Amino acid sequence: MPKSKSNNNKTKIIIPIAVIALLFLGIGVGMSYFEKNLYTVMKVPDFELTDQNNKKITNRDMLGKVYLVEFFFSKCPTICPVMNINMKAVQNQINNPDFGIISISIDPENDTPAALQEHAKRIGATSPNWHFLTGDRTYIGNLADKFNIYVGDQEDEGESLNHSGMIALVDQEGNIRCRYNKDNMPILYYSGLNYDDPEGKTPKLNGKYHPDREILIEDIKKLLK
């Protein structure tokens, strides 16, 4: 066979192999990017509320810290105790002065600063950066809307104390951040609930699995670095 034809055949074989190799390399680099980097959802909404020590706390006070934001109320009999346990586990696991938690009550009529101080003691909130916040209910409802975290309409008696179990993760610059799921889509928020399965598909109050708690701890550590 003439040399030119032989070389042409080799080139035809090598080029597709090189393209496939580059494709797999690109996929690998892409997967690595999504695993290592956190998505920026948006700037954290401005807030100013009163904590359990009767101190005004704002989003500006939290700059320089990695922190979590949740909506709850102290007399909640269902998901809040589960969220409390998971938040406490995160607090204990991180144990860093540059980490904080913002727990905003949707029942300010009952959750006065004094009531929230008792609640903090009861659940074992020992971090000085764990602020249980209270204030005007309309303001808090509007704030939840800005976070895109569900809180029931205060005008609806049967719905006013319903709320989501989702948690926002905020970085040192005041950006809400999140990781990507297996399909490389941002999850936006983390779940504070327990589940009946390790994949986190079936919520259950006494479920033994809490997959989002584990990934939340990982992502907090990433941001603290």
PDB file of C-alpha atoms in Angstrom:
ATOM      1  CA  MET A   1       0.000   0.000   0.000  1.00  0.00           C
ATOM      2  CA  PRO A   2       1.371   3.469  -0.855  1.00  0.00           C
ATOM      3  CA  LYS A   3       2.592   5.477   2.119  1.00  0.00           C
ATOM      4  CA  SER A   4       0.159   8.350   1.560  1.00  0.00           C
ATOM      5  CA  LYS A   5      -2.871   6.019   1.730  1.00  0.00           C
ATOM      6  CA  SER A   6      -1.525   4.356   4.858  1.00  0.00           C
ATOM      7  CA  ASN A   7      -1.008   7.723   6.531  1.00  0.00           C
ATOM      8  CA  ASN A   8      -4.500   8.842   5.529  1.00  0.00           C
ATOM      9  CA  ASN A   9      -6.009   5.709   7.069  1.00  0.00           C
ATOM     10  CA  LYS A  10      -4.063   6.263  10.312  1.00  0.00           C
ATOM     11  CA  THR A  11      -5.242   9.860  10.412  1.00  0.00           C
ATOM     12  CA  LYS A  12      -8.860   8.754   9.939  1.00  0.00           C
ATOM     13  CA  ILE A  13      -8.492   6.401  12.928  1.00  0.00           C
ATOM     14  CA  ILE A  14      -6.559   8.792  15.181  1.00  0.00           C
ATOM     15  CA  ILE A  15      -8.837  11.831  14.760  1.00  0.00           C
ATOM     16  CA  PRO A  16     -12.042  10.115  16.016  1.00  0.00           C
ATOM     17  CA  ILE A  17     -10.092   8.589  18.940  1.00  0.00           C
ATOM     18  CA  ALA A  18      -8.718  12.030  19.830  1.00  0.00           C
ATOM     19  CA  VAL A  19     -12.180  13.590  19.626  1.00  0.00           C
ATOM     20  CA  ILE A  20     -13.636  10.904  21.908  1.00  0.00           C
ATOM     21  CA  ALA A  21     -10.757  11.331  24.352  1.00  0.00           C
ATOM     22  CA  LEU A  22     -11.284  15.095  24.451  1.00  0.00           C
ATOM     23  CA  LEU A  23     -15.003  14.569  24.940  1.00  0.00           C
ATOM     24  CA  PHE A  24     -14.448  12.321  27.944  1.00  0.00           C
ATOM     25  CA  LEU A  25     -11.852  14.743  29.293  1.00  0.00           C
ATOM     26  CA  GLY A  26     -14.358  17.586  28.955  1.00  0.00           C
ATOM     27  CA  ILE A  27     -17.032  15.569  30.747  1.00  0.00           C
ATOM     28  CA  GLY A  28     -14.565  14.733  33.519  1.00  0.00           C
ATOM     29  CA  VAL A  29     -13.515  18.364  33.934  1.00  0.00           C
ATOM     30  CA  GLY A  30     -17.167  19.442  33.916  1.00  0.00           C
ATOM     31  CA  MET A  31     -18.149  16.902  36.558  1.00  0.00           C
ATOM     32  CA  SER A  32     -15.169  17.965  38.682  1.00  0.00           C
ATOM     33  CA  TYR A  33     -16.239  21.607  38.367  1.00  0.00           C
ATOM     34  CA  PHE A  34     -19.783  20.889  39.522  1.00  0.00           C
ATOM     35  CA  GLU A  35     -18.532  18.761  42.427  1.00  0.00           C
ATOM     36  CA  LYS A  36     -16.065  21.362  43.680  1.00  0.00           C
ATOM     37  CA  ASN A  37     -17.925  24.614  43.011  1.00  0.00           C
ATOM     38  CA  LEU A  38     -21.081  26.023  44.530  1.00  0.00           C
ATOM     39  CA  TYR A  39     -23.717  27.861  42.527  1.00  0.00           C
ATOM     40  CA  THR A  40     -24.572  31.476  43.421  1.00  0.00           C
ATOM     41  CA  VAL A  41     -28.359  31.702  43.730  1.00  0.00           C
ATOM     42  CA  MET A  42     -28.722  35.428  44.562  1.00  0.00           C
ATOM     43  CA  LYS A  43     -27.806  38.086  47.109  1.00  0.00           C
ATOM     44  CA  VAL A  44     -29.319  37.422  50.516  1.00  0.00           C
ATOM     45  CA  PRO A  45     -32.333  39.738  51.050  1.00  0.00           C
ATOM     46  CA  ASP A  46     -31.828  42.601  53.506  1.00  0.00           C
ATOM     47  CA  PHE A  47     -33.244  41.861  56.946  1.00  0.00           C
ATOM     48  CA  GLU A  48     -33.361  43.506  60.372  1.00  0.00           C
ATOM     49  CA  LEU A  49     -34.989  41.647  63.240  1.00  0.00           C
ATOM     50  CA  THR A  50     -34.577  41.193  67.011  1.00  0.00           C
ATOM     51  CA  ASP A  51     -32.841  38.135  68.466  1.00  0.00           C
ATOM     52  CA  GLN A  52     -33.318  36.182  71.697  1.00  0.00           C
ATOM     53  CA  ASN A  53     -31.019  38.623  73.516  1.00  0.00           C
ATOM     54  CA  ASN A  54     -33.082  41.645  72.439  1.00  0.00           C
ATOM     55  CA  LYS A  55     -30.354  42.643  69.995  1.00  0.00           C
ATOM     56  CA  LYS A  56     -31.036  43.933  66.488  1.00  0.00           C
ATOM     57  CA  ILE A  57     -29.499  41.572  63.910  1.00  0.00           C
ATOM     58  CA  THR A  58     -29.172  42.467  60.224  1.00  0.00           C
ATOM     59  CA  ASN A  59     -27.722  40.801  57.157  1.00  0.00           C
ATOM     60  CA  ARG A  60     -24.865  43.328  57.411  1.00  0.00           C
ATOM     61  CA  ASP A  61     -23.976  41.960  60.859  1.00  0.00           C
ATOM     62  CA  MET A  62     -23.509  38.546  59.284  1.00  0.00           C
ATOM     63  CA  LEU A  63     -21.031  39.650  56.598  1.00  0.00           C
ATOM     64  CA  GLY A  64     -17.761  37.755  56.977  1.00  0.00           C
ATOM     65  CA  LYS A  65     -19.580  34.666  58.257  1.00  0.00           C
ATOM     66  CA  VAL A  66     -20.925  31.583  56.527  1.00  0.00           C
ATOM     67  CA  TYR A  67     -24.450  31.083  57.850  1.00  0.00           C
ATOM     68  CA  LEU A  68     -27.758  29.278  57.420  1.00  0.00           C
ATOM     69  CA  VAL A  69     -31.243  30.786  57.282  1.00  0.00           C
ATOM     70  CA  GLU A  70     -34.412  28.908  58.232  1.00  0.00           C
ATOM     71  CA  PHE A  71     -38.022  29.798  59.073  1.00  0.00           C
ATOM     72  CA  PHE A  72     -39.615  28.059  62.078  1.00  0.00           C
ATOM     73  CA  PHE A  73     -41.586  28.646  65.272  1.00  0.00           C
ATOM     74  CA  SER A  74     -40.883  27.370  68.766  1.00  0.00           C
ATOM     75  CA  LYS A  75     -44.281  25.708  69.375  1.00  0.00           C
ATOM     76  CA  CYS A  76     -44.241  23.811  66.072  1.00  0.00           C
ATOM     77  CA  PRO A  77     -45.073  20.142  66.812  1.00  0.00           C
ATOM     78  CA  THR A  78     -44.035  18.634  63.482  1.00  0.00           C
ATOM     79  CA  ILE A  79     -41.022  19.535  61.346  1.00  0.00           C
ATOM     80  CA  CYS A  80     -39.404  22.207  63.554  1.00  0.00           C
ATOM     81  CA  PRO A  81     -38.086  19.790  66.216  1.00  0.00           C
ATOM     82  CA  VAL A  82     -36.506  17.749  63.403  1.00  0.00           C
ATOM     83  CA  MET A  83     -34.972  20.895  61.908  1.00  0.00           C
ATOM     84  CA  ASN A  84     -33.730  21.918  65.380  1.00  0.00           C
ATOM     85  CA  ILE A  85     -31.947  18.589  65.806  1.00  0.00           C
ATOM     86  CA  ASN A  86     -30.341  18.827  62.371  1.00  0.00           C
ATOM     87  CA  MET A  87     -29.298  22.453  62.914  1.00  0.00           C
ATOM     88  CA  LYS A  88     -27.798  21.555  66.282  1.00  0.00           C
ATOM     89  CA  ALA A  89     -25.856  18.714  64.638  1.00  0.00           C
ATOM     90  CA  VAL A  90     -24.481  21.169  62.064  1.00  0.00           C
ATOM     91  CA  GLN A  91     -23.581  23.628  64.848  1.00  0.00           C
ATOM     92  CA  ASN A  92     -21.698  20.939  66.766  1.00  0.00           C
ATOM     93  CA  GLN A  93     -19.966  19.557  63.700  1.00  0.00           C
ATOM     94  CA  ILE A  94     -18.760  22.924  62.361  1.00  0.00           C
ATOM     95  CA  ASN A  95     -17.888  24.585  65.703  1.00  0.00           C
ATOM     96  CA  ASN A  96     -16.287  27.608  64.030  1.00  0.00           C
ATOM     97  CA  PRO A  97     -16.523  31.287  65.104  1.00  0.00           C
ATOM     98  CA  ASP A  98     -17.026  32.251  61.465  1.00  0.00           C
ATOM     99  CA  PHE A  99     -20.177  30.124  61.182  1.00  0.00           C
ATOM    100  CA  GLY A 100     -23.678  31.165  62.242  1.00  0.00           C
ATOM    101  CA  ILE A 101     -27.369  30.282  62.048  1.00  0.00           C
ATOM    102  CA  ILE A 102     -30.362  32.588  61.554  1.00  0.00           C
ATOM    103  CA  SER A 103     -33.672  31.046  62.711  1.00  0.00           C
ATOM    104  CA  ILE A 104     -36.595  33.362  61.931  1.00  0.00           C
ATOM    105  CA  SER A 105     -39.863  32.788  63.786  1.00  0.00           C
ATOM    106  CA  ILE A 106     -43.114  32.963  61.803  1.00  0.00           C
ATOM    107  CA  ASP A 107     -45.051  33.175  65.101  1.00  0.00           C
ATOM    108  CA  PRO A 108     -43.737  36.427  66.608  1.00  0.00           C
ATOM    109  CA  GLU A 109     -46.847  36.877  68.752  1.00  0.00           C
ATOM    110  CA  ASN A 110     -45.728  33.926  70.894  1.00  0.00           C
ATOM    111  CA  ASP A 111     -42.025  33.926  70.040  1.00  0.00           C
ATOM    112  CA  THR A 112     -40.910  36.955  72.019  1.00  0.00           C
ATOM    113  CA  PRO A 113     -37.175  37.396  72.668  1.00  0.00           C
ATOM    114  CA  ALA A 114     -37.653  35.851  76.122  1.00  0.00           C
ATOM    115  CA  ALA A 115     -39.521  32.845  74.683  1.00  0.00           C
ATOM    116  CA  LEU A 116     -36.845  32.385  72.012  1.00  0.00           C
ATOM    117  CA  GLN A 117     -34.113  32.551  74.653  1.00  0.00           C
ATOM    118  CA  GLU A 118     -35.789  29.690  76.520  1.00  0.00           C
ATOM    119  CA  HIS A 119     -36.186  27.772  73.271  1.00  0.00           C
ATOM    120  CA  ALA A 120     -32.486  28.231  72.436  1.00  0.00           C
ATOM    121  CA  LYS A 121     -31.512  26.813  75.843  1.00  0.00           C
ATOM    122  CA  ARG A 122     -33.957  23.928  75.516  1.00  0.00           C
ATOM    123  CA  ILE A 123     -32.629  22.705  72.171  1.00  0.00           C
ATOM    124  CA  GLY A 124     -28.942  23.222  73.014  1.00  0.00           C
ATOM    125  CA  ALA A 125     -28.130  26.233  70.822  1.00  0.00           C
ATOM    126  CA  THR A 126     -24.767  27.157  72.315  1.00  0.00           C
ATOM    127  CA  SER A 127     -23.170  29.149  69.482  1.00  0.00           C
ATOM    128  CA  PRO A 128     -23.156  32.934  70.053  1.00  0.00           C
ATOM    129  CA  ASN A 129     -23.771  33.222  66.313  1.00  0.00           C
ATOM    130  CA  TRP A 130     -27.070  31.299  66.420  1.00  0.00           C
ATOM    131  CA  HIS A 131     -29.683  34.049  66.369  1.00  0.00           C
ATOM    132  CA  PHE A 132     -33.384  33.296  66.878  1.00  0.00           C
ATOM    133  CA  LEU A 133     -35.151  36.271  65.320  1.00  0.00           C
ATOM    134  CA  THR A 134     -38.576  37.795  65.840  1.00  0.00           C
ATOM    135  CA  GLY A 135     -40.380  40.908  64.633  1.00  0.00           C
ATOM    136  CA  ASP A 136     -43.387  42.051  62.637  1.00  0.00           C
ATOM    137  CA  ARG A 137     -45.257  39.119  61.031  1.00  0.00           C
ATOM    138  CA  THR A 138     -45.991  40.945  57.775  1.00  0.00           C
ATOM    139  CA  TYR A 139     -42.324  41.879  57.464  1.00  0.00           C
ATOM    140  CA  ILE A 140     -41.301  38.264  58.105  1.00  0.00           C
ATOM    141  CA  GLY A 141     -43.791  36.960  55.527  1.00  0.00           C
ATOM    142  CA  ASN A 142     -42.454  39.376  52.917  1.00  0.00           C
ATOM    143  CA  LEU A 143     -38.901  38.378  53.827  1.00  0.00           C
ATOM    144  CA  ALA A 144     -39.722  34.690  53.295  1.00  0.00           C
ATOM    145  CA  ASP A 145     -41.087  35.601  49.845  1.00  0.00           C
ATOM    146  CA  LYS A 146     -37.806  37.351  49.007  1.00  0.00           C
ATOM    147  CA  PHE A 147     -35.923  34.218  50.043  1.00  0.00           C
ATOM    148  CA  ASN A 148     -38.332  32.114  47.938  1.00  0.00           C
ATOM    149  CA  ILE A 149     -38.906  29.918  51.000  1.00  0.00           C
ATOM    150  CA  TYR A 150     -42.563  29.070  51.624  1.00  0.00           C
ATOM    151  CA  VAL A 151     -44.324  30.519  54.660  1.00  0.00           C
ATOM    152  CA  GLY A 152     -48.117  30.391  54.986  1.00  0.00           C
ATOM    153  CA  ASP A 153     -50.292  33.470  54.529  1.00  0.00           C
ATOM    154  CA  GLN A 154     -50.842  35.087  57.922  1.00  0.00           C
ATOM    155  CA  GLU A 155     -54.393  36.058  56.889  1.00  0.00           C
ATOM    156  CA  ASP A 156     -55.289  32.381  56.475  1.00  0.00           C
ATOM    157  CA  GLU A 157     -55.845  31.001  59.982  1.00  0.00           C
ATOM    158  CA  GLY A 158     -55.364  27.401  58.908  1.00  0.00           C
ATOM    159  CA  GLU A 159     -52.281  28.160  56.836  1.00  0.00           C
ATOM    160  CA  SER A 160     -50.449  30.953  58.689  1.00  0.00           C
ATOM    161  CA  LEU A 161     -48.123  28.679  60.667  1.00  0.00           C
ATOM    162  CA  ASN A 162     -47.279  26.357  57.802  1.00  0.00           C
ATOM    163  CA  HIS A 163     -43.770  26.687  56.445  1.00  0.00           C
ATOM    164  CA  SER A 164     -41.107  24.984  54.375  1.00  0.00           C
ATOM    165  CA  GLY A 165     -38.312  22.886  55.824  1.00  0.00           C
ATOM    166  CA  MET A 166     -35.798  24.384  53.401  1.00  0.00           C
ATOM    167  CA  ILE A 167     -32.582  26.087  54.479  1.00  0.00           C
ATOM    168  CA  ALA A 168     -30.564  28.780  52.695  1.00  0.00           C
ATOM    169  CA  LEU A 169     -26.753  28.681  52.796  1.00  0.00           C
ATOM    170  CA  VAL A 170     -25.106  32.127  52.735  1.00  0.00           C
ATOM    171  CA  ASP A 171     -21.419  32.830  52.126  1.00  0.00           C
ATOM    172  CA  GLN A 172     -19.123  35.466  53.678  1.00  0.00           C
ATOM    173  CA  GLU A 173     -20.043  38.041  51.005  1.00  0.00           C
ATOM    174  CA  GLY A 174     -23.785  37.680  51.553  1.00  0.00           C
ATOM    175  CA  ASN A 175     -24.552  35.423  48.583  1.00  0.00           C
ATOM    176  CA  ILE A 176     -26.957  32.487  48.820  1.00  0.00           C
ATOM    177  CA  ARG A 177     -25.045  29.468  47.556  1.00  0.00           C
ATOM    178  CA  CYS A 178     -25.837  25.828  46.808  1.00  0.00           C
ATOM    179  CA  ARG A 179     -24.367  22.717  45.268  1.00  0.00           C
ATOM    180  CA  TYR A 180     -25.344  20.992  42.034  1.00  0.00           C
ATOM    181  CA  ASN A 181     -27.380  17.783  41.934  1.00  0.00           C
ATOM    182  CA  LYS A 182     -26.494  14.647  39.983  1.00  0.00           C
ATOM    183  CA  ASP A 183     -27.895  16.234  36.814  1.00  0.00           C
ATOM    184  CA  ASN A 184     -25.640  19.277  37.320  1.00  0.00           C
ATOM    185  CA  MET A 185     -28.594  21.488  38.219  1.00  0.00           C
ATOM    186  CA  PRO A 186     -28.380  23.808  41.270  1.00  0.00           C
ATOM    187  CA  ILE A 187     -30.471  22.526  44.182  1.00  0.00           C
ATOM    188  CA  LEU A 188     -31.042  26.150  45.402  1.00  0.00           C
ATOM    189  CA  TYR A 189     -31.875  25.182  49.007  1.00  0.00           C
ATOM    190  CA  TYR A 190     -31.073  22.363  51.417  1.00  0.00           C
ATOM    191  CA  SER A 191     -33.621  20.298  53.327  1.00  0.00           C
ATOM    192  CA  GLY A 192     -33.680  20.393  57.119  1.00  0.00           C
ATOM    193  CA  LEU A 193     -35.893  17.299  57.269  1.00  0.00           C
ATOM    194  CA  ASN A 194     -35.338  13.595  57.876  1.00  0.00           C
ATOM    195  CA  TYR A 195     -36.133  10.889  55.348  1.00  0.00           C
ATOM    196  CA  ASP A 196     -37.140   7.257  55.117  1.00  0.00           C
ATOM    197  CA  ASP A 197     -34.470   6.598  52.496  1.00  0.00           C
ATOM    198  CA  PRO A 198     -30.784   7.567  52.080  1.00  0.00           C
ATOM    199  CA  GLU A 199     -31.536   9.333  48.770  1.00  0.00           C
ATOM    200  CA  GLY A 200     -33.835  11.827  50.504  1.00  0.00           C
ATOM    201  CA  LYS A 201     -36.945  11.122  48.418  1.00  0.00           C
ATOM    202  CA  THR A 202     -39.491  10.274  51.149  1.00  0.00           C
ATOM    203  CA  PRO A 203     -39.715  12.741  54.078  1.00  0.00           C
ATOM    204  CA  LYS A 204     -40.423  11.174  57.445  1.00  0.00           C
ATOM    205  CA  LEU A 205     -40.419  12.921  60.837  1.00  0.00           C
ATOM    206  CA  ASN A 206     -38.668  10.041  62.591  1.00  0.00           C
ATOM    207  CA  GLY A 207     -36.701   8.949  59.539  1.00  0.00           C
ATOM    208  CA  LYS A 208     -33.147   7.854  60.244  1.00  0.00           C
ATOM    209  CA  TYR A 209     -31.660   9.473  57.137  1.00  0.00           C
ATOM    210  CA  HIS A 210     -30.753  13.148  56.722  1.00  0.00           C
ATOM    211  CA  PRO A 211     -28.713  13.333  53.499  1.00  0.00           C
ATOM    212  CA  ASP A 212     -28.939  17.122  53.118  1.00  0.00           C
ATOM    213  CA  ARG A 213     -27.474  17.615  56.580  1.00  0.00           C
ATOM    214  CA  GLU A 214     -24.347  15.771  55.503  1.00  0.00           C
ATOM    215  CA  ILE A 215     -23.914  17.676  52.238  1.00  0.00           C
ATOM    216  CA  LEU A 216     -24.668  20.952  54.012  1.00  0.00           C
ATOM    217  CA  ILE A 217     -21.795  20.314  56.437  1.00  0.00           C
ATOM    218  CA  GLU A 218     -19.510  19.585  53.474  1.00  0.00           C
ATOM    219  CA  ASP A 219     -20.529  22.776  51.679  1.00  0.00           C
ATOM    220  CA  ILE A 220     -20.173  24.957  54.795  1.00  0.00           C
ATOM    221  CA  LYS A 221     -16.629  23.655  55.177  1.00  0.00           C
ATOM    222  CA  LYS A 222     -15.910  24.473  51.524  1.00  0.00           C
ATOM    223  CA  LEU A 223     -17.013  28.074  52.058  1.00  0.00           C
ATOM    224  CA  LEU A 224     -15.107  28.426  55.327  1.00  0.00           C
ATOM    225  CA  LYS A 225     -11.898  27.497  53.494  1.00  0.00           C
TER     226      LYS A 225
END
